[in-house]
Amino acid sequence: MMKNIGIIIETDKEKIKETNFGMITLARAGDTRLFALVMGEADASTLKKELESYGITRIVSVLLPENDMNNPVVRAKALAEAIKAHEISVVFGLATAQGKDLLPRIAALTEAPLVMDCFDVDLEKNMAMTSQYSGKTMARIRLTGELLVLGIRPNAIEPVLSPASAAAAEIMTFDGTRLGSDGFRVIKTGEVDDDAKINLVEADVIIAGGRGMKNSENFSLLSLCAEKLNAAVASSRVPVDAGWVPYSMQVGQT
């Protein structure tokens, strides 16, 4: 029986983040119908061609209240309602900062099992593979339920274009503008303080500096090197705590 797979698409400045395409490739395995769930701030029509090339056949534009575009409660409620409306049986989302906030809310609202940080999924057996204890062990988790929610580790799957000819994807609209926030309000929003040309989550190559950089000015040396290698620049915890670089550059277990 064909499964309806809902894929929550993350965008940045109205462009699809590259990490979405590996997730779509993973969801395409088996007898599946792929729904791209696009949140209110992104124009589904401008994303259509790129999504089609990876096998998306339905694009659901989830409309949100104008004053609550960034409210995680409203976003989760709208997505949960859209998932039910389109009879989706498996939800894929990236295990990014946004996904770690959104996916547990969706799982709670729909009373669905949730597995985060998956690097592989077997949709026929309803099984997800994930790492635990900082990668020291690998777990195979079998899920049961009418709906499954899976957080996919960014860059864990190599993106592959759909081998079949790209069929025209149908764009549908789900009106979530009527949904309330249950008293939860967003007081302030802002851009992440990150001047990096390449997002750390999406980078194939990362150059990181630590205590030995000694000051913020020396991180410019890493930036010059990163430009040559088309890499992102990262930092250990010490330079971040010292204020040499922003928190958005920190990598590592802490």
mmCIF file of C-alpha atoms in Angstrom:
data_model
loop_
_atom_site.group_PDB
_atom_site.id
_atom_site.type_symbol
_atom_site.label_atom_id
_atom_site.label_comp_id
_atom_site.label_asym_id
_atom_site.label_seq_id
_atom_site.Cartn_x
_atom_site.Cartn_y
_atom_site.Cartn_z
ATOM 1 C CA MET A 1 0.000 0.000 0.000
ATOM 2 C CA MET A 2 1.364 3.395 -0.998
ATOM 3 C CA LYS A 3 2.334 5.592 1.940
ATOM 4 C CA ASN A 4 1.820 9.334 2.036
ATOM 5 C CA ILE A 5 5.071 10.870 3.284
ATOM 6 C CA GLY A 6 5.043 14.440 4.558
ATOM 7 C CA ILE A 7 8.376 16.271 4.362
ATOM 8 C CA ILE A 8 8.716 19.538 6.268
ATOM 9 C CA ILE A 9 10.797 21.796 4.026
ATOM 10 C CA GLU A 10 13.157 24.242 5.704
ATOM 11 C CA THR A 11 13.943 27.412 3.794
ATOM 12 C CA ASP A 12 16.377 30.273 4.212
ATOM 13 C CA LYS A 13 15.507 33.602 2.596
ATOM 14 C CA GLU A 14 12.863 31.814 0.501
ATOM 15 C CA LYS A 15 15.379 29.273 -0.841
ATOM 16 C CA ILE A 16 15.352 25.563 -0.041
ATOM 17 C CA LYS A 17 18.178 24.531 2.284
ATOM 18 C CA GLU A 18 20.420 21.979 0.567
ATOM 19 C CA THR A 19 20.055 19.521 3.461
ATOM 20 C CA ASN A 20 16.391 18.992 2.522
ATOM 21 C CA PHE A 21 17.312 17.124 -0.657
ATOM 22 C CA GLY A 22 19.065 14.255 1.130
ATOM 23 C CA MET A 23 16.009 13.884 3.354
ATOM 24 C CA ILE A 24 13.716 13.778 0.303
ATOM 25 C CA THR A 25 15.985 11.153 -1.282
ATOM 26 C CA LEU A 26 15.603 8.967 1.824
ATOM 27 C CA ALA A 27 11.820 9.409 1.883
ATOM 28 C CA ARG A 28 11.584 8.423 -1.792
ATOM 29 C CA ALA A 29 12.570 4.804 -1.101
ATOM 30 C CA GLY A 30 9.750 2.310 -1.610
ATOM 31 C CA ASP A 31 6.149 2.810 -2.647
ATOM 32 C CA THR A 32 5.600 6.379 -1.475
ATOM 33 C CA ARG A 33 3.776 9.565 -2.436
ATOM 34 C CA LEU A 34 5.773 12.604 -1.354
ATOM 35 C CA PHE A 35 4.155 15.724 0.093
ATOM 36 C CA ALA A 36 6.338 18.794 0.648
ATOM 37 C CA LEU A 37 5.010 20.822 3.581
ATOM 38 C CA VAL A 38 6.036 24.436 3.022
ATOM 39 C CA MET A 39 5.480 26.977 5.781
ATOM 40 C CA GLY A 40 3.757 30.323 5.285
ATOM 41 C CA GLU A 41 6.780 32.564 4.687
ATOM 42 C CA ALA A 42 7.940 30.639 1.590
ATOM 43 C CA ASP A 43 6.324 30.932 -1.854
ATOM 44 C CA ALA A 44 5.549 27.363 -2.944
ATOM 45 C CA SER A 45 5.442 28.288 -6.638
ATOM 46 C CA THR A 46 9.089 29.423 -6.627
ATOM 47 C CA LEU A 47 10.177 26.139 -4.996
ATOM 48 C CA LYS A 48 8.110 23.904 -7.279
ATOM 49 C CA LYS A 49 10.638 23.077 -10.006
ATOM 50 C CA GLU A 50 13.426 22.151 -7.596
ATOM 51 C CA LEU A 51 11.135 19.977 -5.464
ATOM 52 C CA GLU A 52 9.765 18.213 -8.554
ATOM 53 C CA SER A 53 13.277 17.198 -9.616
ATOM 54 C CA TYR A 54 13.620 15.183 -6.394
ATOM 55 C CA GLY A 55 10.296 13.379 -6.766
ATOM 56 C CA ILE A 56 7.857 15.608 -4.864
ATOM 57 C CA THR A 57 4.356 15.222 -6.347
ATOM 58 C CA ARG A 58 2.329 17.332 -3.888
ATOM 59 C CA ILE A 59 3.288 20.695 -2.387
ATOM 60 C CA VAL A 60 1.180 21.849 0.547
ATOM 61 C CA SER A 61 1.527 25.553 1.285
ATOM 62 C CA VAL A 62 0.650 25.929 4.973
ATOM 63 C CA LEU A 63 -0.691 29.433 5.585
ATOM 64 C CA LEU A 64 -0.090 30.992 9.005
ATOM 65 C CA PRO A 65 -1.521 34.010 10.848
ATOM 66 C CA GLU A 66 0.420 37.100 9.781
ATOM 67 C CA ASN A 67 1.267 38.030 13.366
ATOM 68 C CA ASP A 68 2.267 34.486 14.342
ATOM 69 C CA MET A 69 4.549 33.414 11.476
ATOM 70 C CA ASN A 70 7.390 32.584 13.890
ATOM 71 C CA ASN A 71 5.270 31.227 16.733
ATOM 72 C CA PRO A 72 6.323 27.566 17.236
ATOM 73 C CA VAL A 73 2.982 26.666 18.835
ATOM 74 C CA VAL A 74 1.012 27.944 15.840
ATOM 75 C CA ARG A 75 3.443 26.428 13.330
ATOM 76 C CA ALA A 76 3.203 23.008 14.992
ATOM 77 C CA LYS A 77 -0.605 23.143 15.204
ATOM 78 C CA ALA A 78 -0.909 24.141 11.542
ATOM 79 C CA LEU A 79 1.422 21.368 10.410
ATOM 80 C CA ALA A 80 -0.345 18.789 12.591
ATOM 81 C CA GLU A 81 -3.707 19.756 11.080
ATOM 82 C CA ALA A 82 -2.293 19.663 7.529
ATOM 83 C CA ILE A 83 -0.791 16.222 8.189
ATOM 84 C CA LYS A 84 -4.184 14.892 9.291
ATOM 85 C CA ALA A 85 -6.007 16.541 6.381
ATOM 86 C CA HIS A 86 -3.771 14.853 3.804
ATOM 87 C CA GLU A 87 -3.735 11.459 5.562
ATOM 88 C CA ILE A 88 0.034 11.446 5.907
ATOM 89 C CA SER A 89 1.434 8.345 7.617
ATOM 90 C CA VAL A 90 5.108 9.339 8.057
ATOM 91 C CA VAL A 91 6.513 12.819 8.721
ATOM 92 C CA PHE A 92 10.123 13.660 7.886
ATOM 93 C CA GLY A 93 11.829 16.774 9.236
ATOM 94 C CA LEU A 94 15.425 17.867 9.645
ATOM 95 C CA ALA A 95 16.979 17.442 13.099
ATOM 96 C CA THR A 96 18.109 21.069 13.091
ATOM 97 C CA ALA A 97 17.410 23.698 15.757
ATOM 98 C CA GLN A 98 14.080 24.393 14.062
ATOM 99 C CA GLY A 99 13.255 20.709 13.709
ATOM 100 C CA LYS A 100 14.132 19.918 17.318
ATOM 101 C CA ASP A 101 11.642 22.570 18.387
ATOM 102 C CA LEU A 102 8.915 21.675 15.892
ATOM 103 C CA LEU A 103 8.913 17.875 15.560
ATOM 104 C CA PRO A 104 8.330 17.029 19.262
ATOM 105 C CA ARG A 105 5.394 19.460 19.293
ATOM 106 C CA ILE A 106 3.892 17.765 16.225
ATOM 107 C CA ALA A 107 4.415 14.320 17.760
ATOM 108 C CA ALA A 108 2.680 15.435 20.966
ATOM 109 C CA LEU A 109 -0.266 16.996 19.116
ATOM 110 C CA THR A 110 -0.796 13.903 16.957
ATOM 111 C CA GLU A 111 0.110 11.366 19.686
ATOM 112 C CA ALA A 112 2.698 9.856 17.352
ATOM 113 C CA PRO A 113 6.012 8.130 18.159
ATOM 114 C CA LEU A 114 9.109 10.250 17.524
ATOM 115 C CA VAL A 115 12.729 9.352 16.743
ATOM 116 C CA MET A 116 15.290 12.125 16.288
ATOM 117 C CA ASP A 117 18.703 12.257 14.612
ATOM 118 C CA CYS A 118 17.980 9.389 12.204
ATOM 119 C CA PHE A 119 20.624 8.559 9.602
ATOM 120 C CA ASP A 120 18.603 5.843 7.851
ATOM 121 C CA VAL A 121 14.977 4.710 7.691
ATOM 122 C CA ASP A 122 13.296 1.500 6.514
ATOM 123 C CA LEU A 123 9.748 2.518 5.630
ATOM 124 C CA GLU A 124 8.620 -1.044 4.886
ATOM 125 C CA LYS A 125 9.506 -2.197 8.408
ATOM 126 C CA ASN A 126 8.734 1.159 10.092
ATOM 127 C CA MET A 127 12.259 1.141 11.473
ATOM 128 C CA ALA A 128 14.569 4.085 12.127
ATOM 129 C CA MET A 129 18.336 3.966 12.648
ATOM 130 C CA THR A 130 19.909 6.519 14.968
ATOM 131 C CA SER A 131 23.071 6.981 17.027
ATOM 132 C CA GLN A 132 23.169 7.301 20.796
ATOM 133 C CA TYR A 133 25.684 8.328 23.461
ATOM 134 C CA SER A 134 27.603 10.676 21.140
ATOM 135 C CA GLY A 135 27.836 8.042 18.425
ATOM 136 C CA LYS A 136 29.163 5.262 20.660
ATOM 137 C CA THR A 137 26.194 3.006 19.874
ATOM 138 C CA MET A 138 23.785 2.611 16.976
ATOM 139 C CA ALA A 139 20.127 1.822 17.612
ATOM 140 C CA ARG A 140 17.472 0.319 15.357
ATOM 141 C CA ILE A 141 14.075 1.440 16.599
ATOM 142 C CA ARG A 142 10.832 -0.073 15.327
ATOM 143 C CA LEU A 143 7.858 2.273 15.536
ATOM 144 C CA THR A 144 4.162 1.479 15.690
ATOM 145 C CA GLY A 145 1.225 3.771 15.121
ATOM 146 C CA GLU A 146 -0.914 5.339 12.428
ATOM 147 C CA LEU A 147 1.552 8.234 12.161
ATOM 148 C CA LEU A 148 5.338 8.236 12.625
ATOM 149 C CA VAL A 149 7.488 11.356 13.132
ATOM 150 C CA LEU A 150 11.176 11.207 12.203
ATOM 151 C CA GLY A 151 13.932 13.790 12.616
ATOM 152 C CA ILE A 152 16.616 13.237 9.959
ATOM 153 C CA ARG A 153 20.228 14.134 10.688
ATOM 154 C CA PRO A 154 21.364 16.902 8.301
ATOM 155 C CA ASN A 155 23.805 15.769 5.595
ATOM 156 C CA ALA A 156 23.436 12.101 6.589
ATOM 157 C CA ILE A 157 22.067 11.124 3.162
ATOM 158 C CA GLU A 158 23.580 11.982 -0.199
ATOM 159 C CA PRO A 159 20.962 13.814 -2.295
ATOM 160 C CA VAL A 160 20.043 12.096 -5.568
ATOM 161 C CA LEU A 161 17.728 13.482 -8.225
ATOM 162 C CA SER A 162 14.630 11.409 -8.944
ATOM 163 C CA PRO A 163 15.439 8.795 -11.623
ATOM 164 C CA ALA A 164 11.951 9.138 -13.078
ATOM 165 C CA SER A 165 10.950 12.046 -15.270
ATOM 166 C CA ALA A 166 9.868 14.910 -13.063
ATOM 167 C CA ALA A 167 6.077 14.950 -12.940
ATOM 168 C CA ALA A 168 4.341 18.257 -12.406
ATOM 169 C CA ALA A 169 3.715 18.711 -8.698
ATOM 170 C CA GLU A 170 0.304 19.854 -7.569
ATOM 171 C CA ILE A 171 0.304 22.895 -5.277
ATOM 172 C CA MET A 172 -2.336 22.840 -2.552
ATOM 173 C CA THR A 173 -3.099 25.275 0.240
ATOM 174 C CA PHE A 174 -3.873 24.537 3.871
ATOM 175 C CA ASP A 175 -5.361 27.467 5.767
ATOM 176 C CA GLY A 176 -3.869 27.621 9.246
ATOM 177 C CA THR A 177 -4.592 31.312 9.756
ATOM 178 C CA ARG A 178 -7.512 30.518 12.073
ATOM 179 C CA LEU A 179 -5.356 28.689 14.619
ATOM 180 C CA GLY A 180 -4.583 30.297 17.963
ATOM 181 C CA SER A 181 -1.384 30.263 19.998
ATOM 182 C CA ASP A 182 -2.920 29.132 23.328
ATOM 183 C CA GLY A 183 -1.513 32.239 24.994
ATOM 184 C CA PHE A 184 2.043 31.606 23.813
ATOM 185 C CA ARG A 185 3.486 34.816 22.336
ATOM 186 C CA VAL A 186 6.722 35.567 20.510
ATOM 187 C CA ILE A 187 8.102 38.728 22.116
ATOM 188 C CA LYS A 188 11.021 39.357 19.810
ATOM 189 C CA THR A 189 12.566 37.856 16.697
ATOM 190 C CA GLY A 190 15.861 38.575 14.980
ATOM 191 C CA GLU A 191 18.464 37.297 12.586
ATOM 192 C CA VAL A 192 21.124 34.917 13.856
ATOM 193 C CA ASP A 193 24.435 36.728 14.278
ATOM 194 C CA ASP A 194 26.268 34.807 11.602
ATOM 195 C CA ASP A 195 28.292 36.342 8.794
ATOM 196 C CA ALA A 196 29.408 32.969 7.462
ATOM 197 C CA LYS A 197 28.930 32.453 3.751
ATOM 198 C CA ILE A 198 28.264 28.738 4.268
ATOM 199 C CA ASN A 199 25.926 27.415 6.937
ATOM 200 C CA LEU A 200 27.660 25.035 9.357
ATOM 201 C CA VAL A 201 24.815 22.526 9.151
ATOM 202 C CA GLU A 202 25.068 22.335 5.368
ATOM 203 C CA ALA A 203 28.852 22.515 4.982
ATOM 204 C CA ASP A 204 30.775 19.617 3.416
ATOM 205 C CA VAL A 205 34.054 20.941 4.852
ATOM 206 C CA ILE A 206 34.510 22.703 8.206
ATOM 207 C CA ILE A 207 37.622 24.470 9.502
ATOM 208 C CA ALA A 208 37.529 24.964 13.270
ATOM 209 C CA GLY A 209 39.659 26.981 15.664
ATOM 210 C CA GLY A 210 40.063 26.765 19.418
ATOM 211 C CA ARG A 211 41.942 28.323 22.313
ATOM 212 C CA GLY A 212 45.107 28.476 20.209
ATOM 213 C CA MET A 213 43.616 31.205 17.997
ATOM 214 C CA LYS A 214 44.237 33.589 20.961
ATOM 215 C CA ASN A 215 41.866 36.356 19.770
ATOM 216 C CA SER A 216 39.018 37.177 17.403
ATOM 217 C CA GLU A 217 41.289 38.799 14.807
ATOM 218 C CA ASN A 218 43.118 35.530 14.185
ATOM 219 C CA PHE A 219 39.883 33.842 13.136
ATOM 220 C CA SER A 220 40.113 35.909 9.945
ATOM 221 C CA LEU A 221 42.993 33.605 8.943
ATOM 222 C CA LEU A 222 40.603 30.659 9.085
ATOM 223 C CA SER A 223 38.067 32.609 7.055
ATOM 224 C CA LEU A 224 40.626 33.216 4.294
ATOM 225 C CA CYS A 225 41.519 29.537 4.255
ATOM 226 C CA ALA A 226 37.841 28.550 4.235
ATOM 227 C CA GLU A 227 37.203 30.695 1.159
ATOM 228 C CA LYS A 228 39.836 28.726 -0.760
ATOM 229 C CA LEU A 229 38.309 25.393 0.288
ATOM 230 C CA ASN A 230 34.650 26.442 0.024
ATOM 231 C CA ALA A 231 34.360 25.560 3.707
ATOM 232 C CA ALA A 232 32.582 26.891 6.785
ATOM 233 C CA VAL A 233 34.409 28.264 9.828
ATOM 234 C CA ALA A 234 33.620 26.876 13.278
ATOM 235 C CA SER A 235 34.905 27.228 16.808
ATOM 236 C CA SER A 236 35.288 25.220 19.979
ATOM 237 C CA ARG A 237 33.612 26.392 23.176
ATOM 238 C CA VAL A 238 36.507 28.455 24.597
ATOM 239 C CA PRO A 239 36.554 31.176 21.874
ATOM 240 C CA VAL A 240 32.762 31.418 22.074
ATOM 241 C CA ASP A 241 32.815 31.853 25.860
ATOM 242 C CA ALA A 242 35.573 34.449 25.468
ATOM 243 C CA GLY A 243 33.447 36.432 23.027
ATOM 244 C CA TRP A 244 35.872 36.051 20.126
ATOM 245 C CA VAL A 245 33.225 34.523 17.841
ATOM 246 C CA PRO A 246 29.408 34.196 17.985
ATOM 247 C CA TYR A 247 27.690 31.164 19.505
ATOM 248 C CA SER A 248 26.380 30.153 16.071
ATOM 249 C CA MET A 249 29.940 29.050 15.179
ATOM 250 C CA GLN A 250 30.306 26.602 18.082
ATOM 251 C CA VAL A 251 30.717 22.893 17.366
ATOM 252 C CA GLY A 252 31.406 19.941 19.647
ATOM 253 C CA GLN A 253 29.569 17.962 22.293
ATOM 254 C CA THR A 254 29.264 20.903 24.699
#
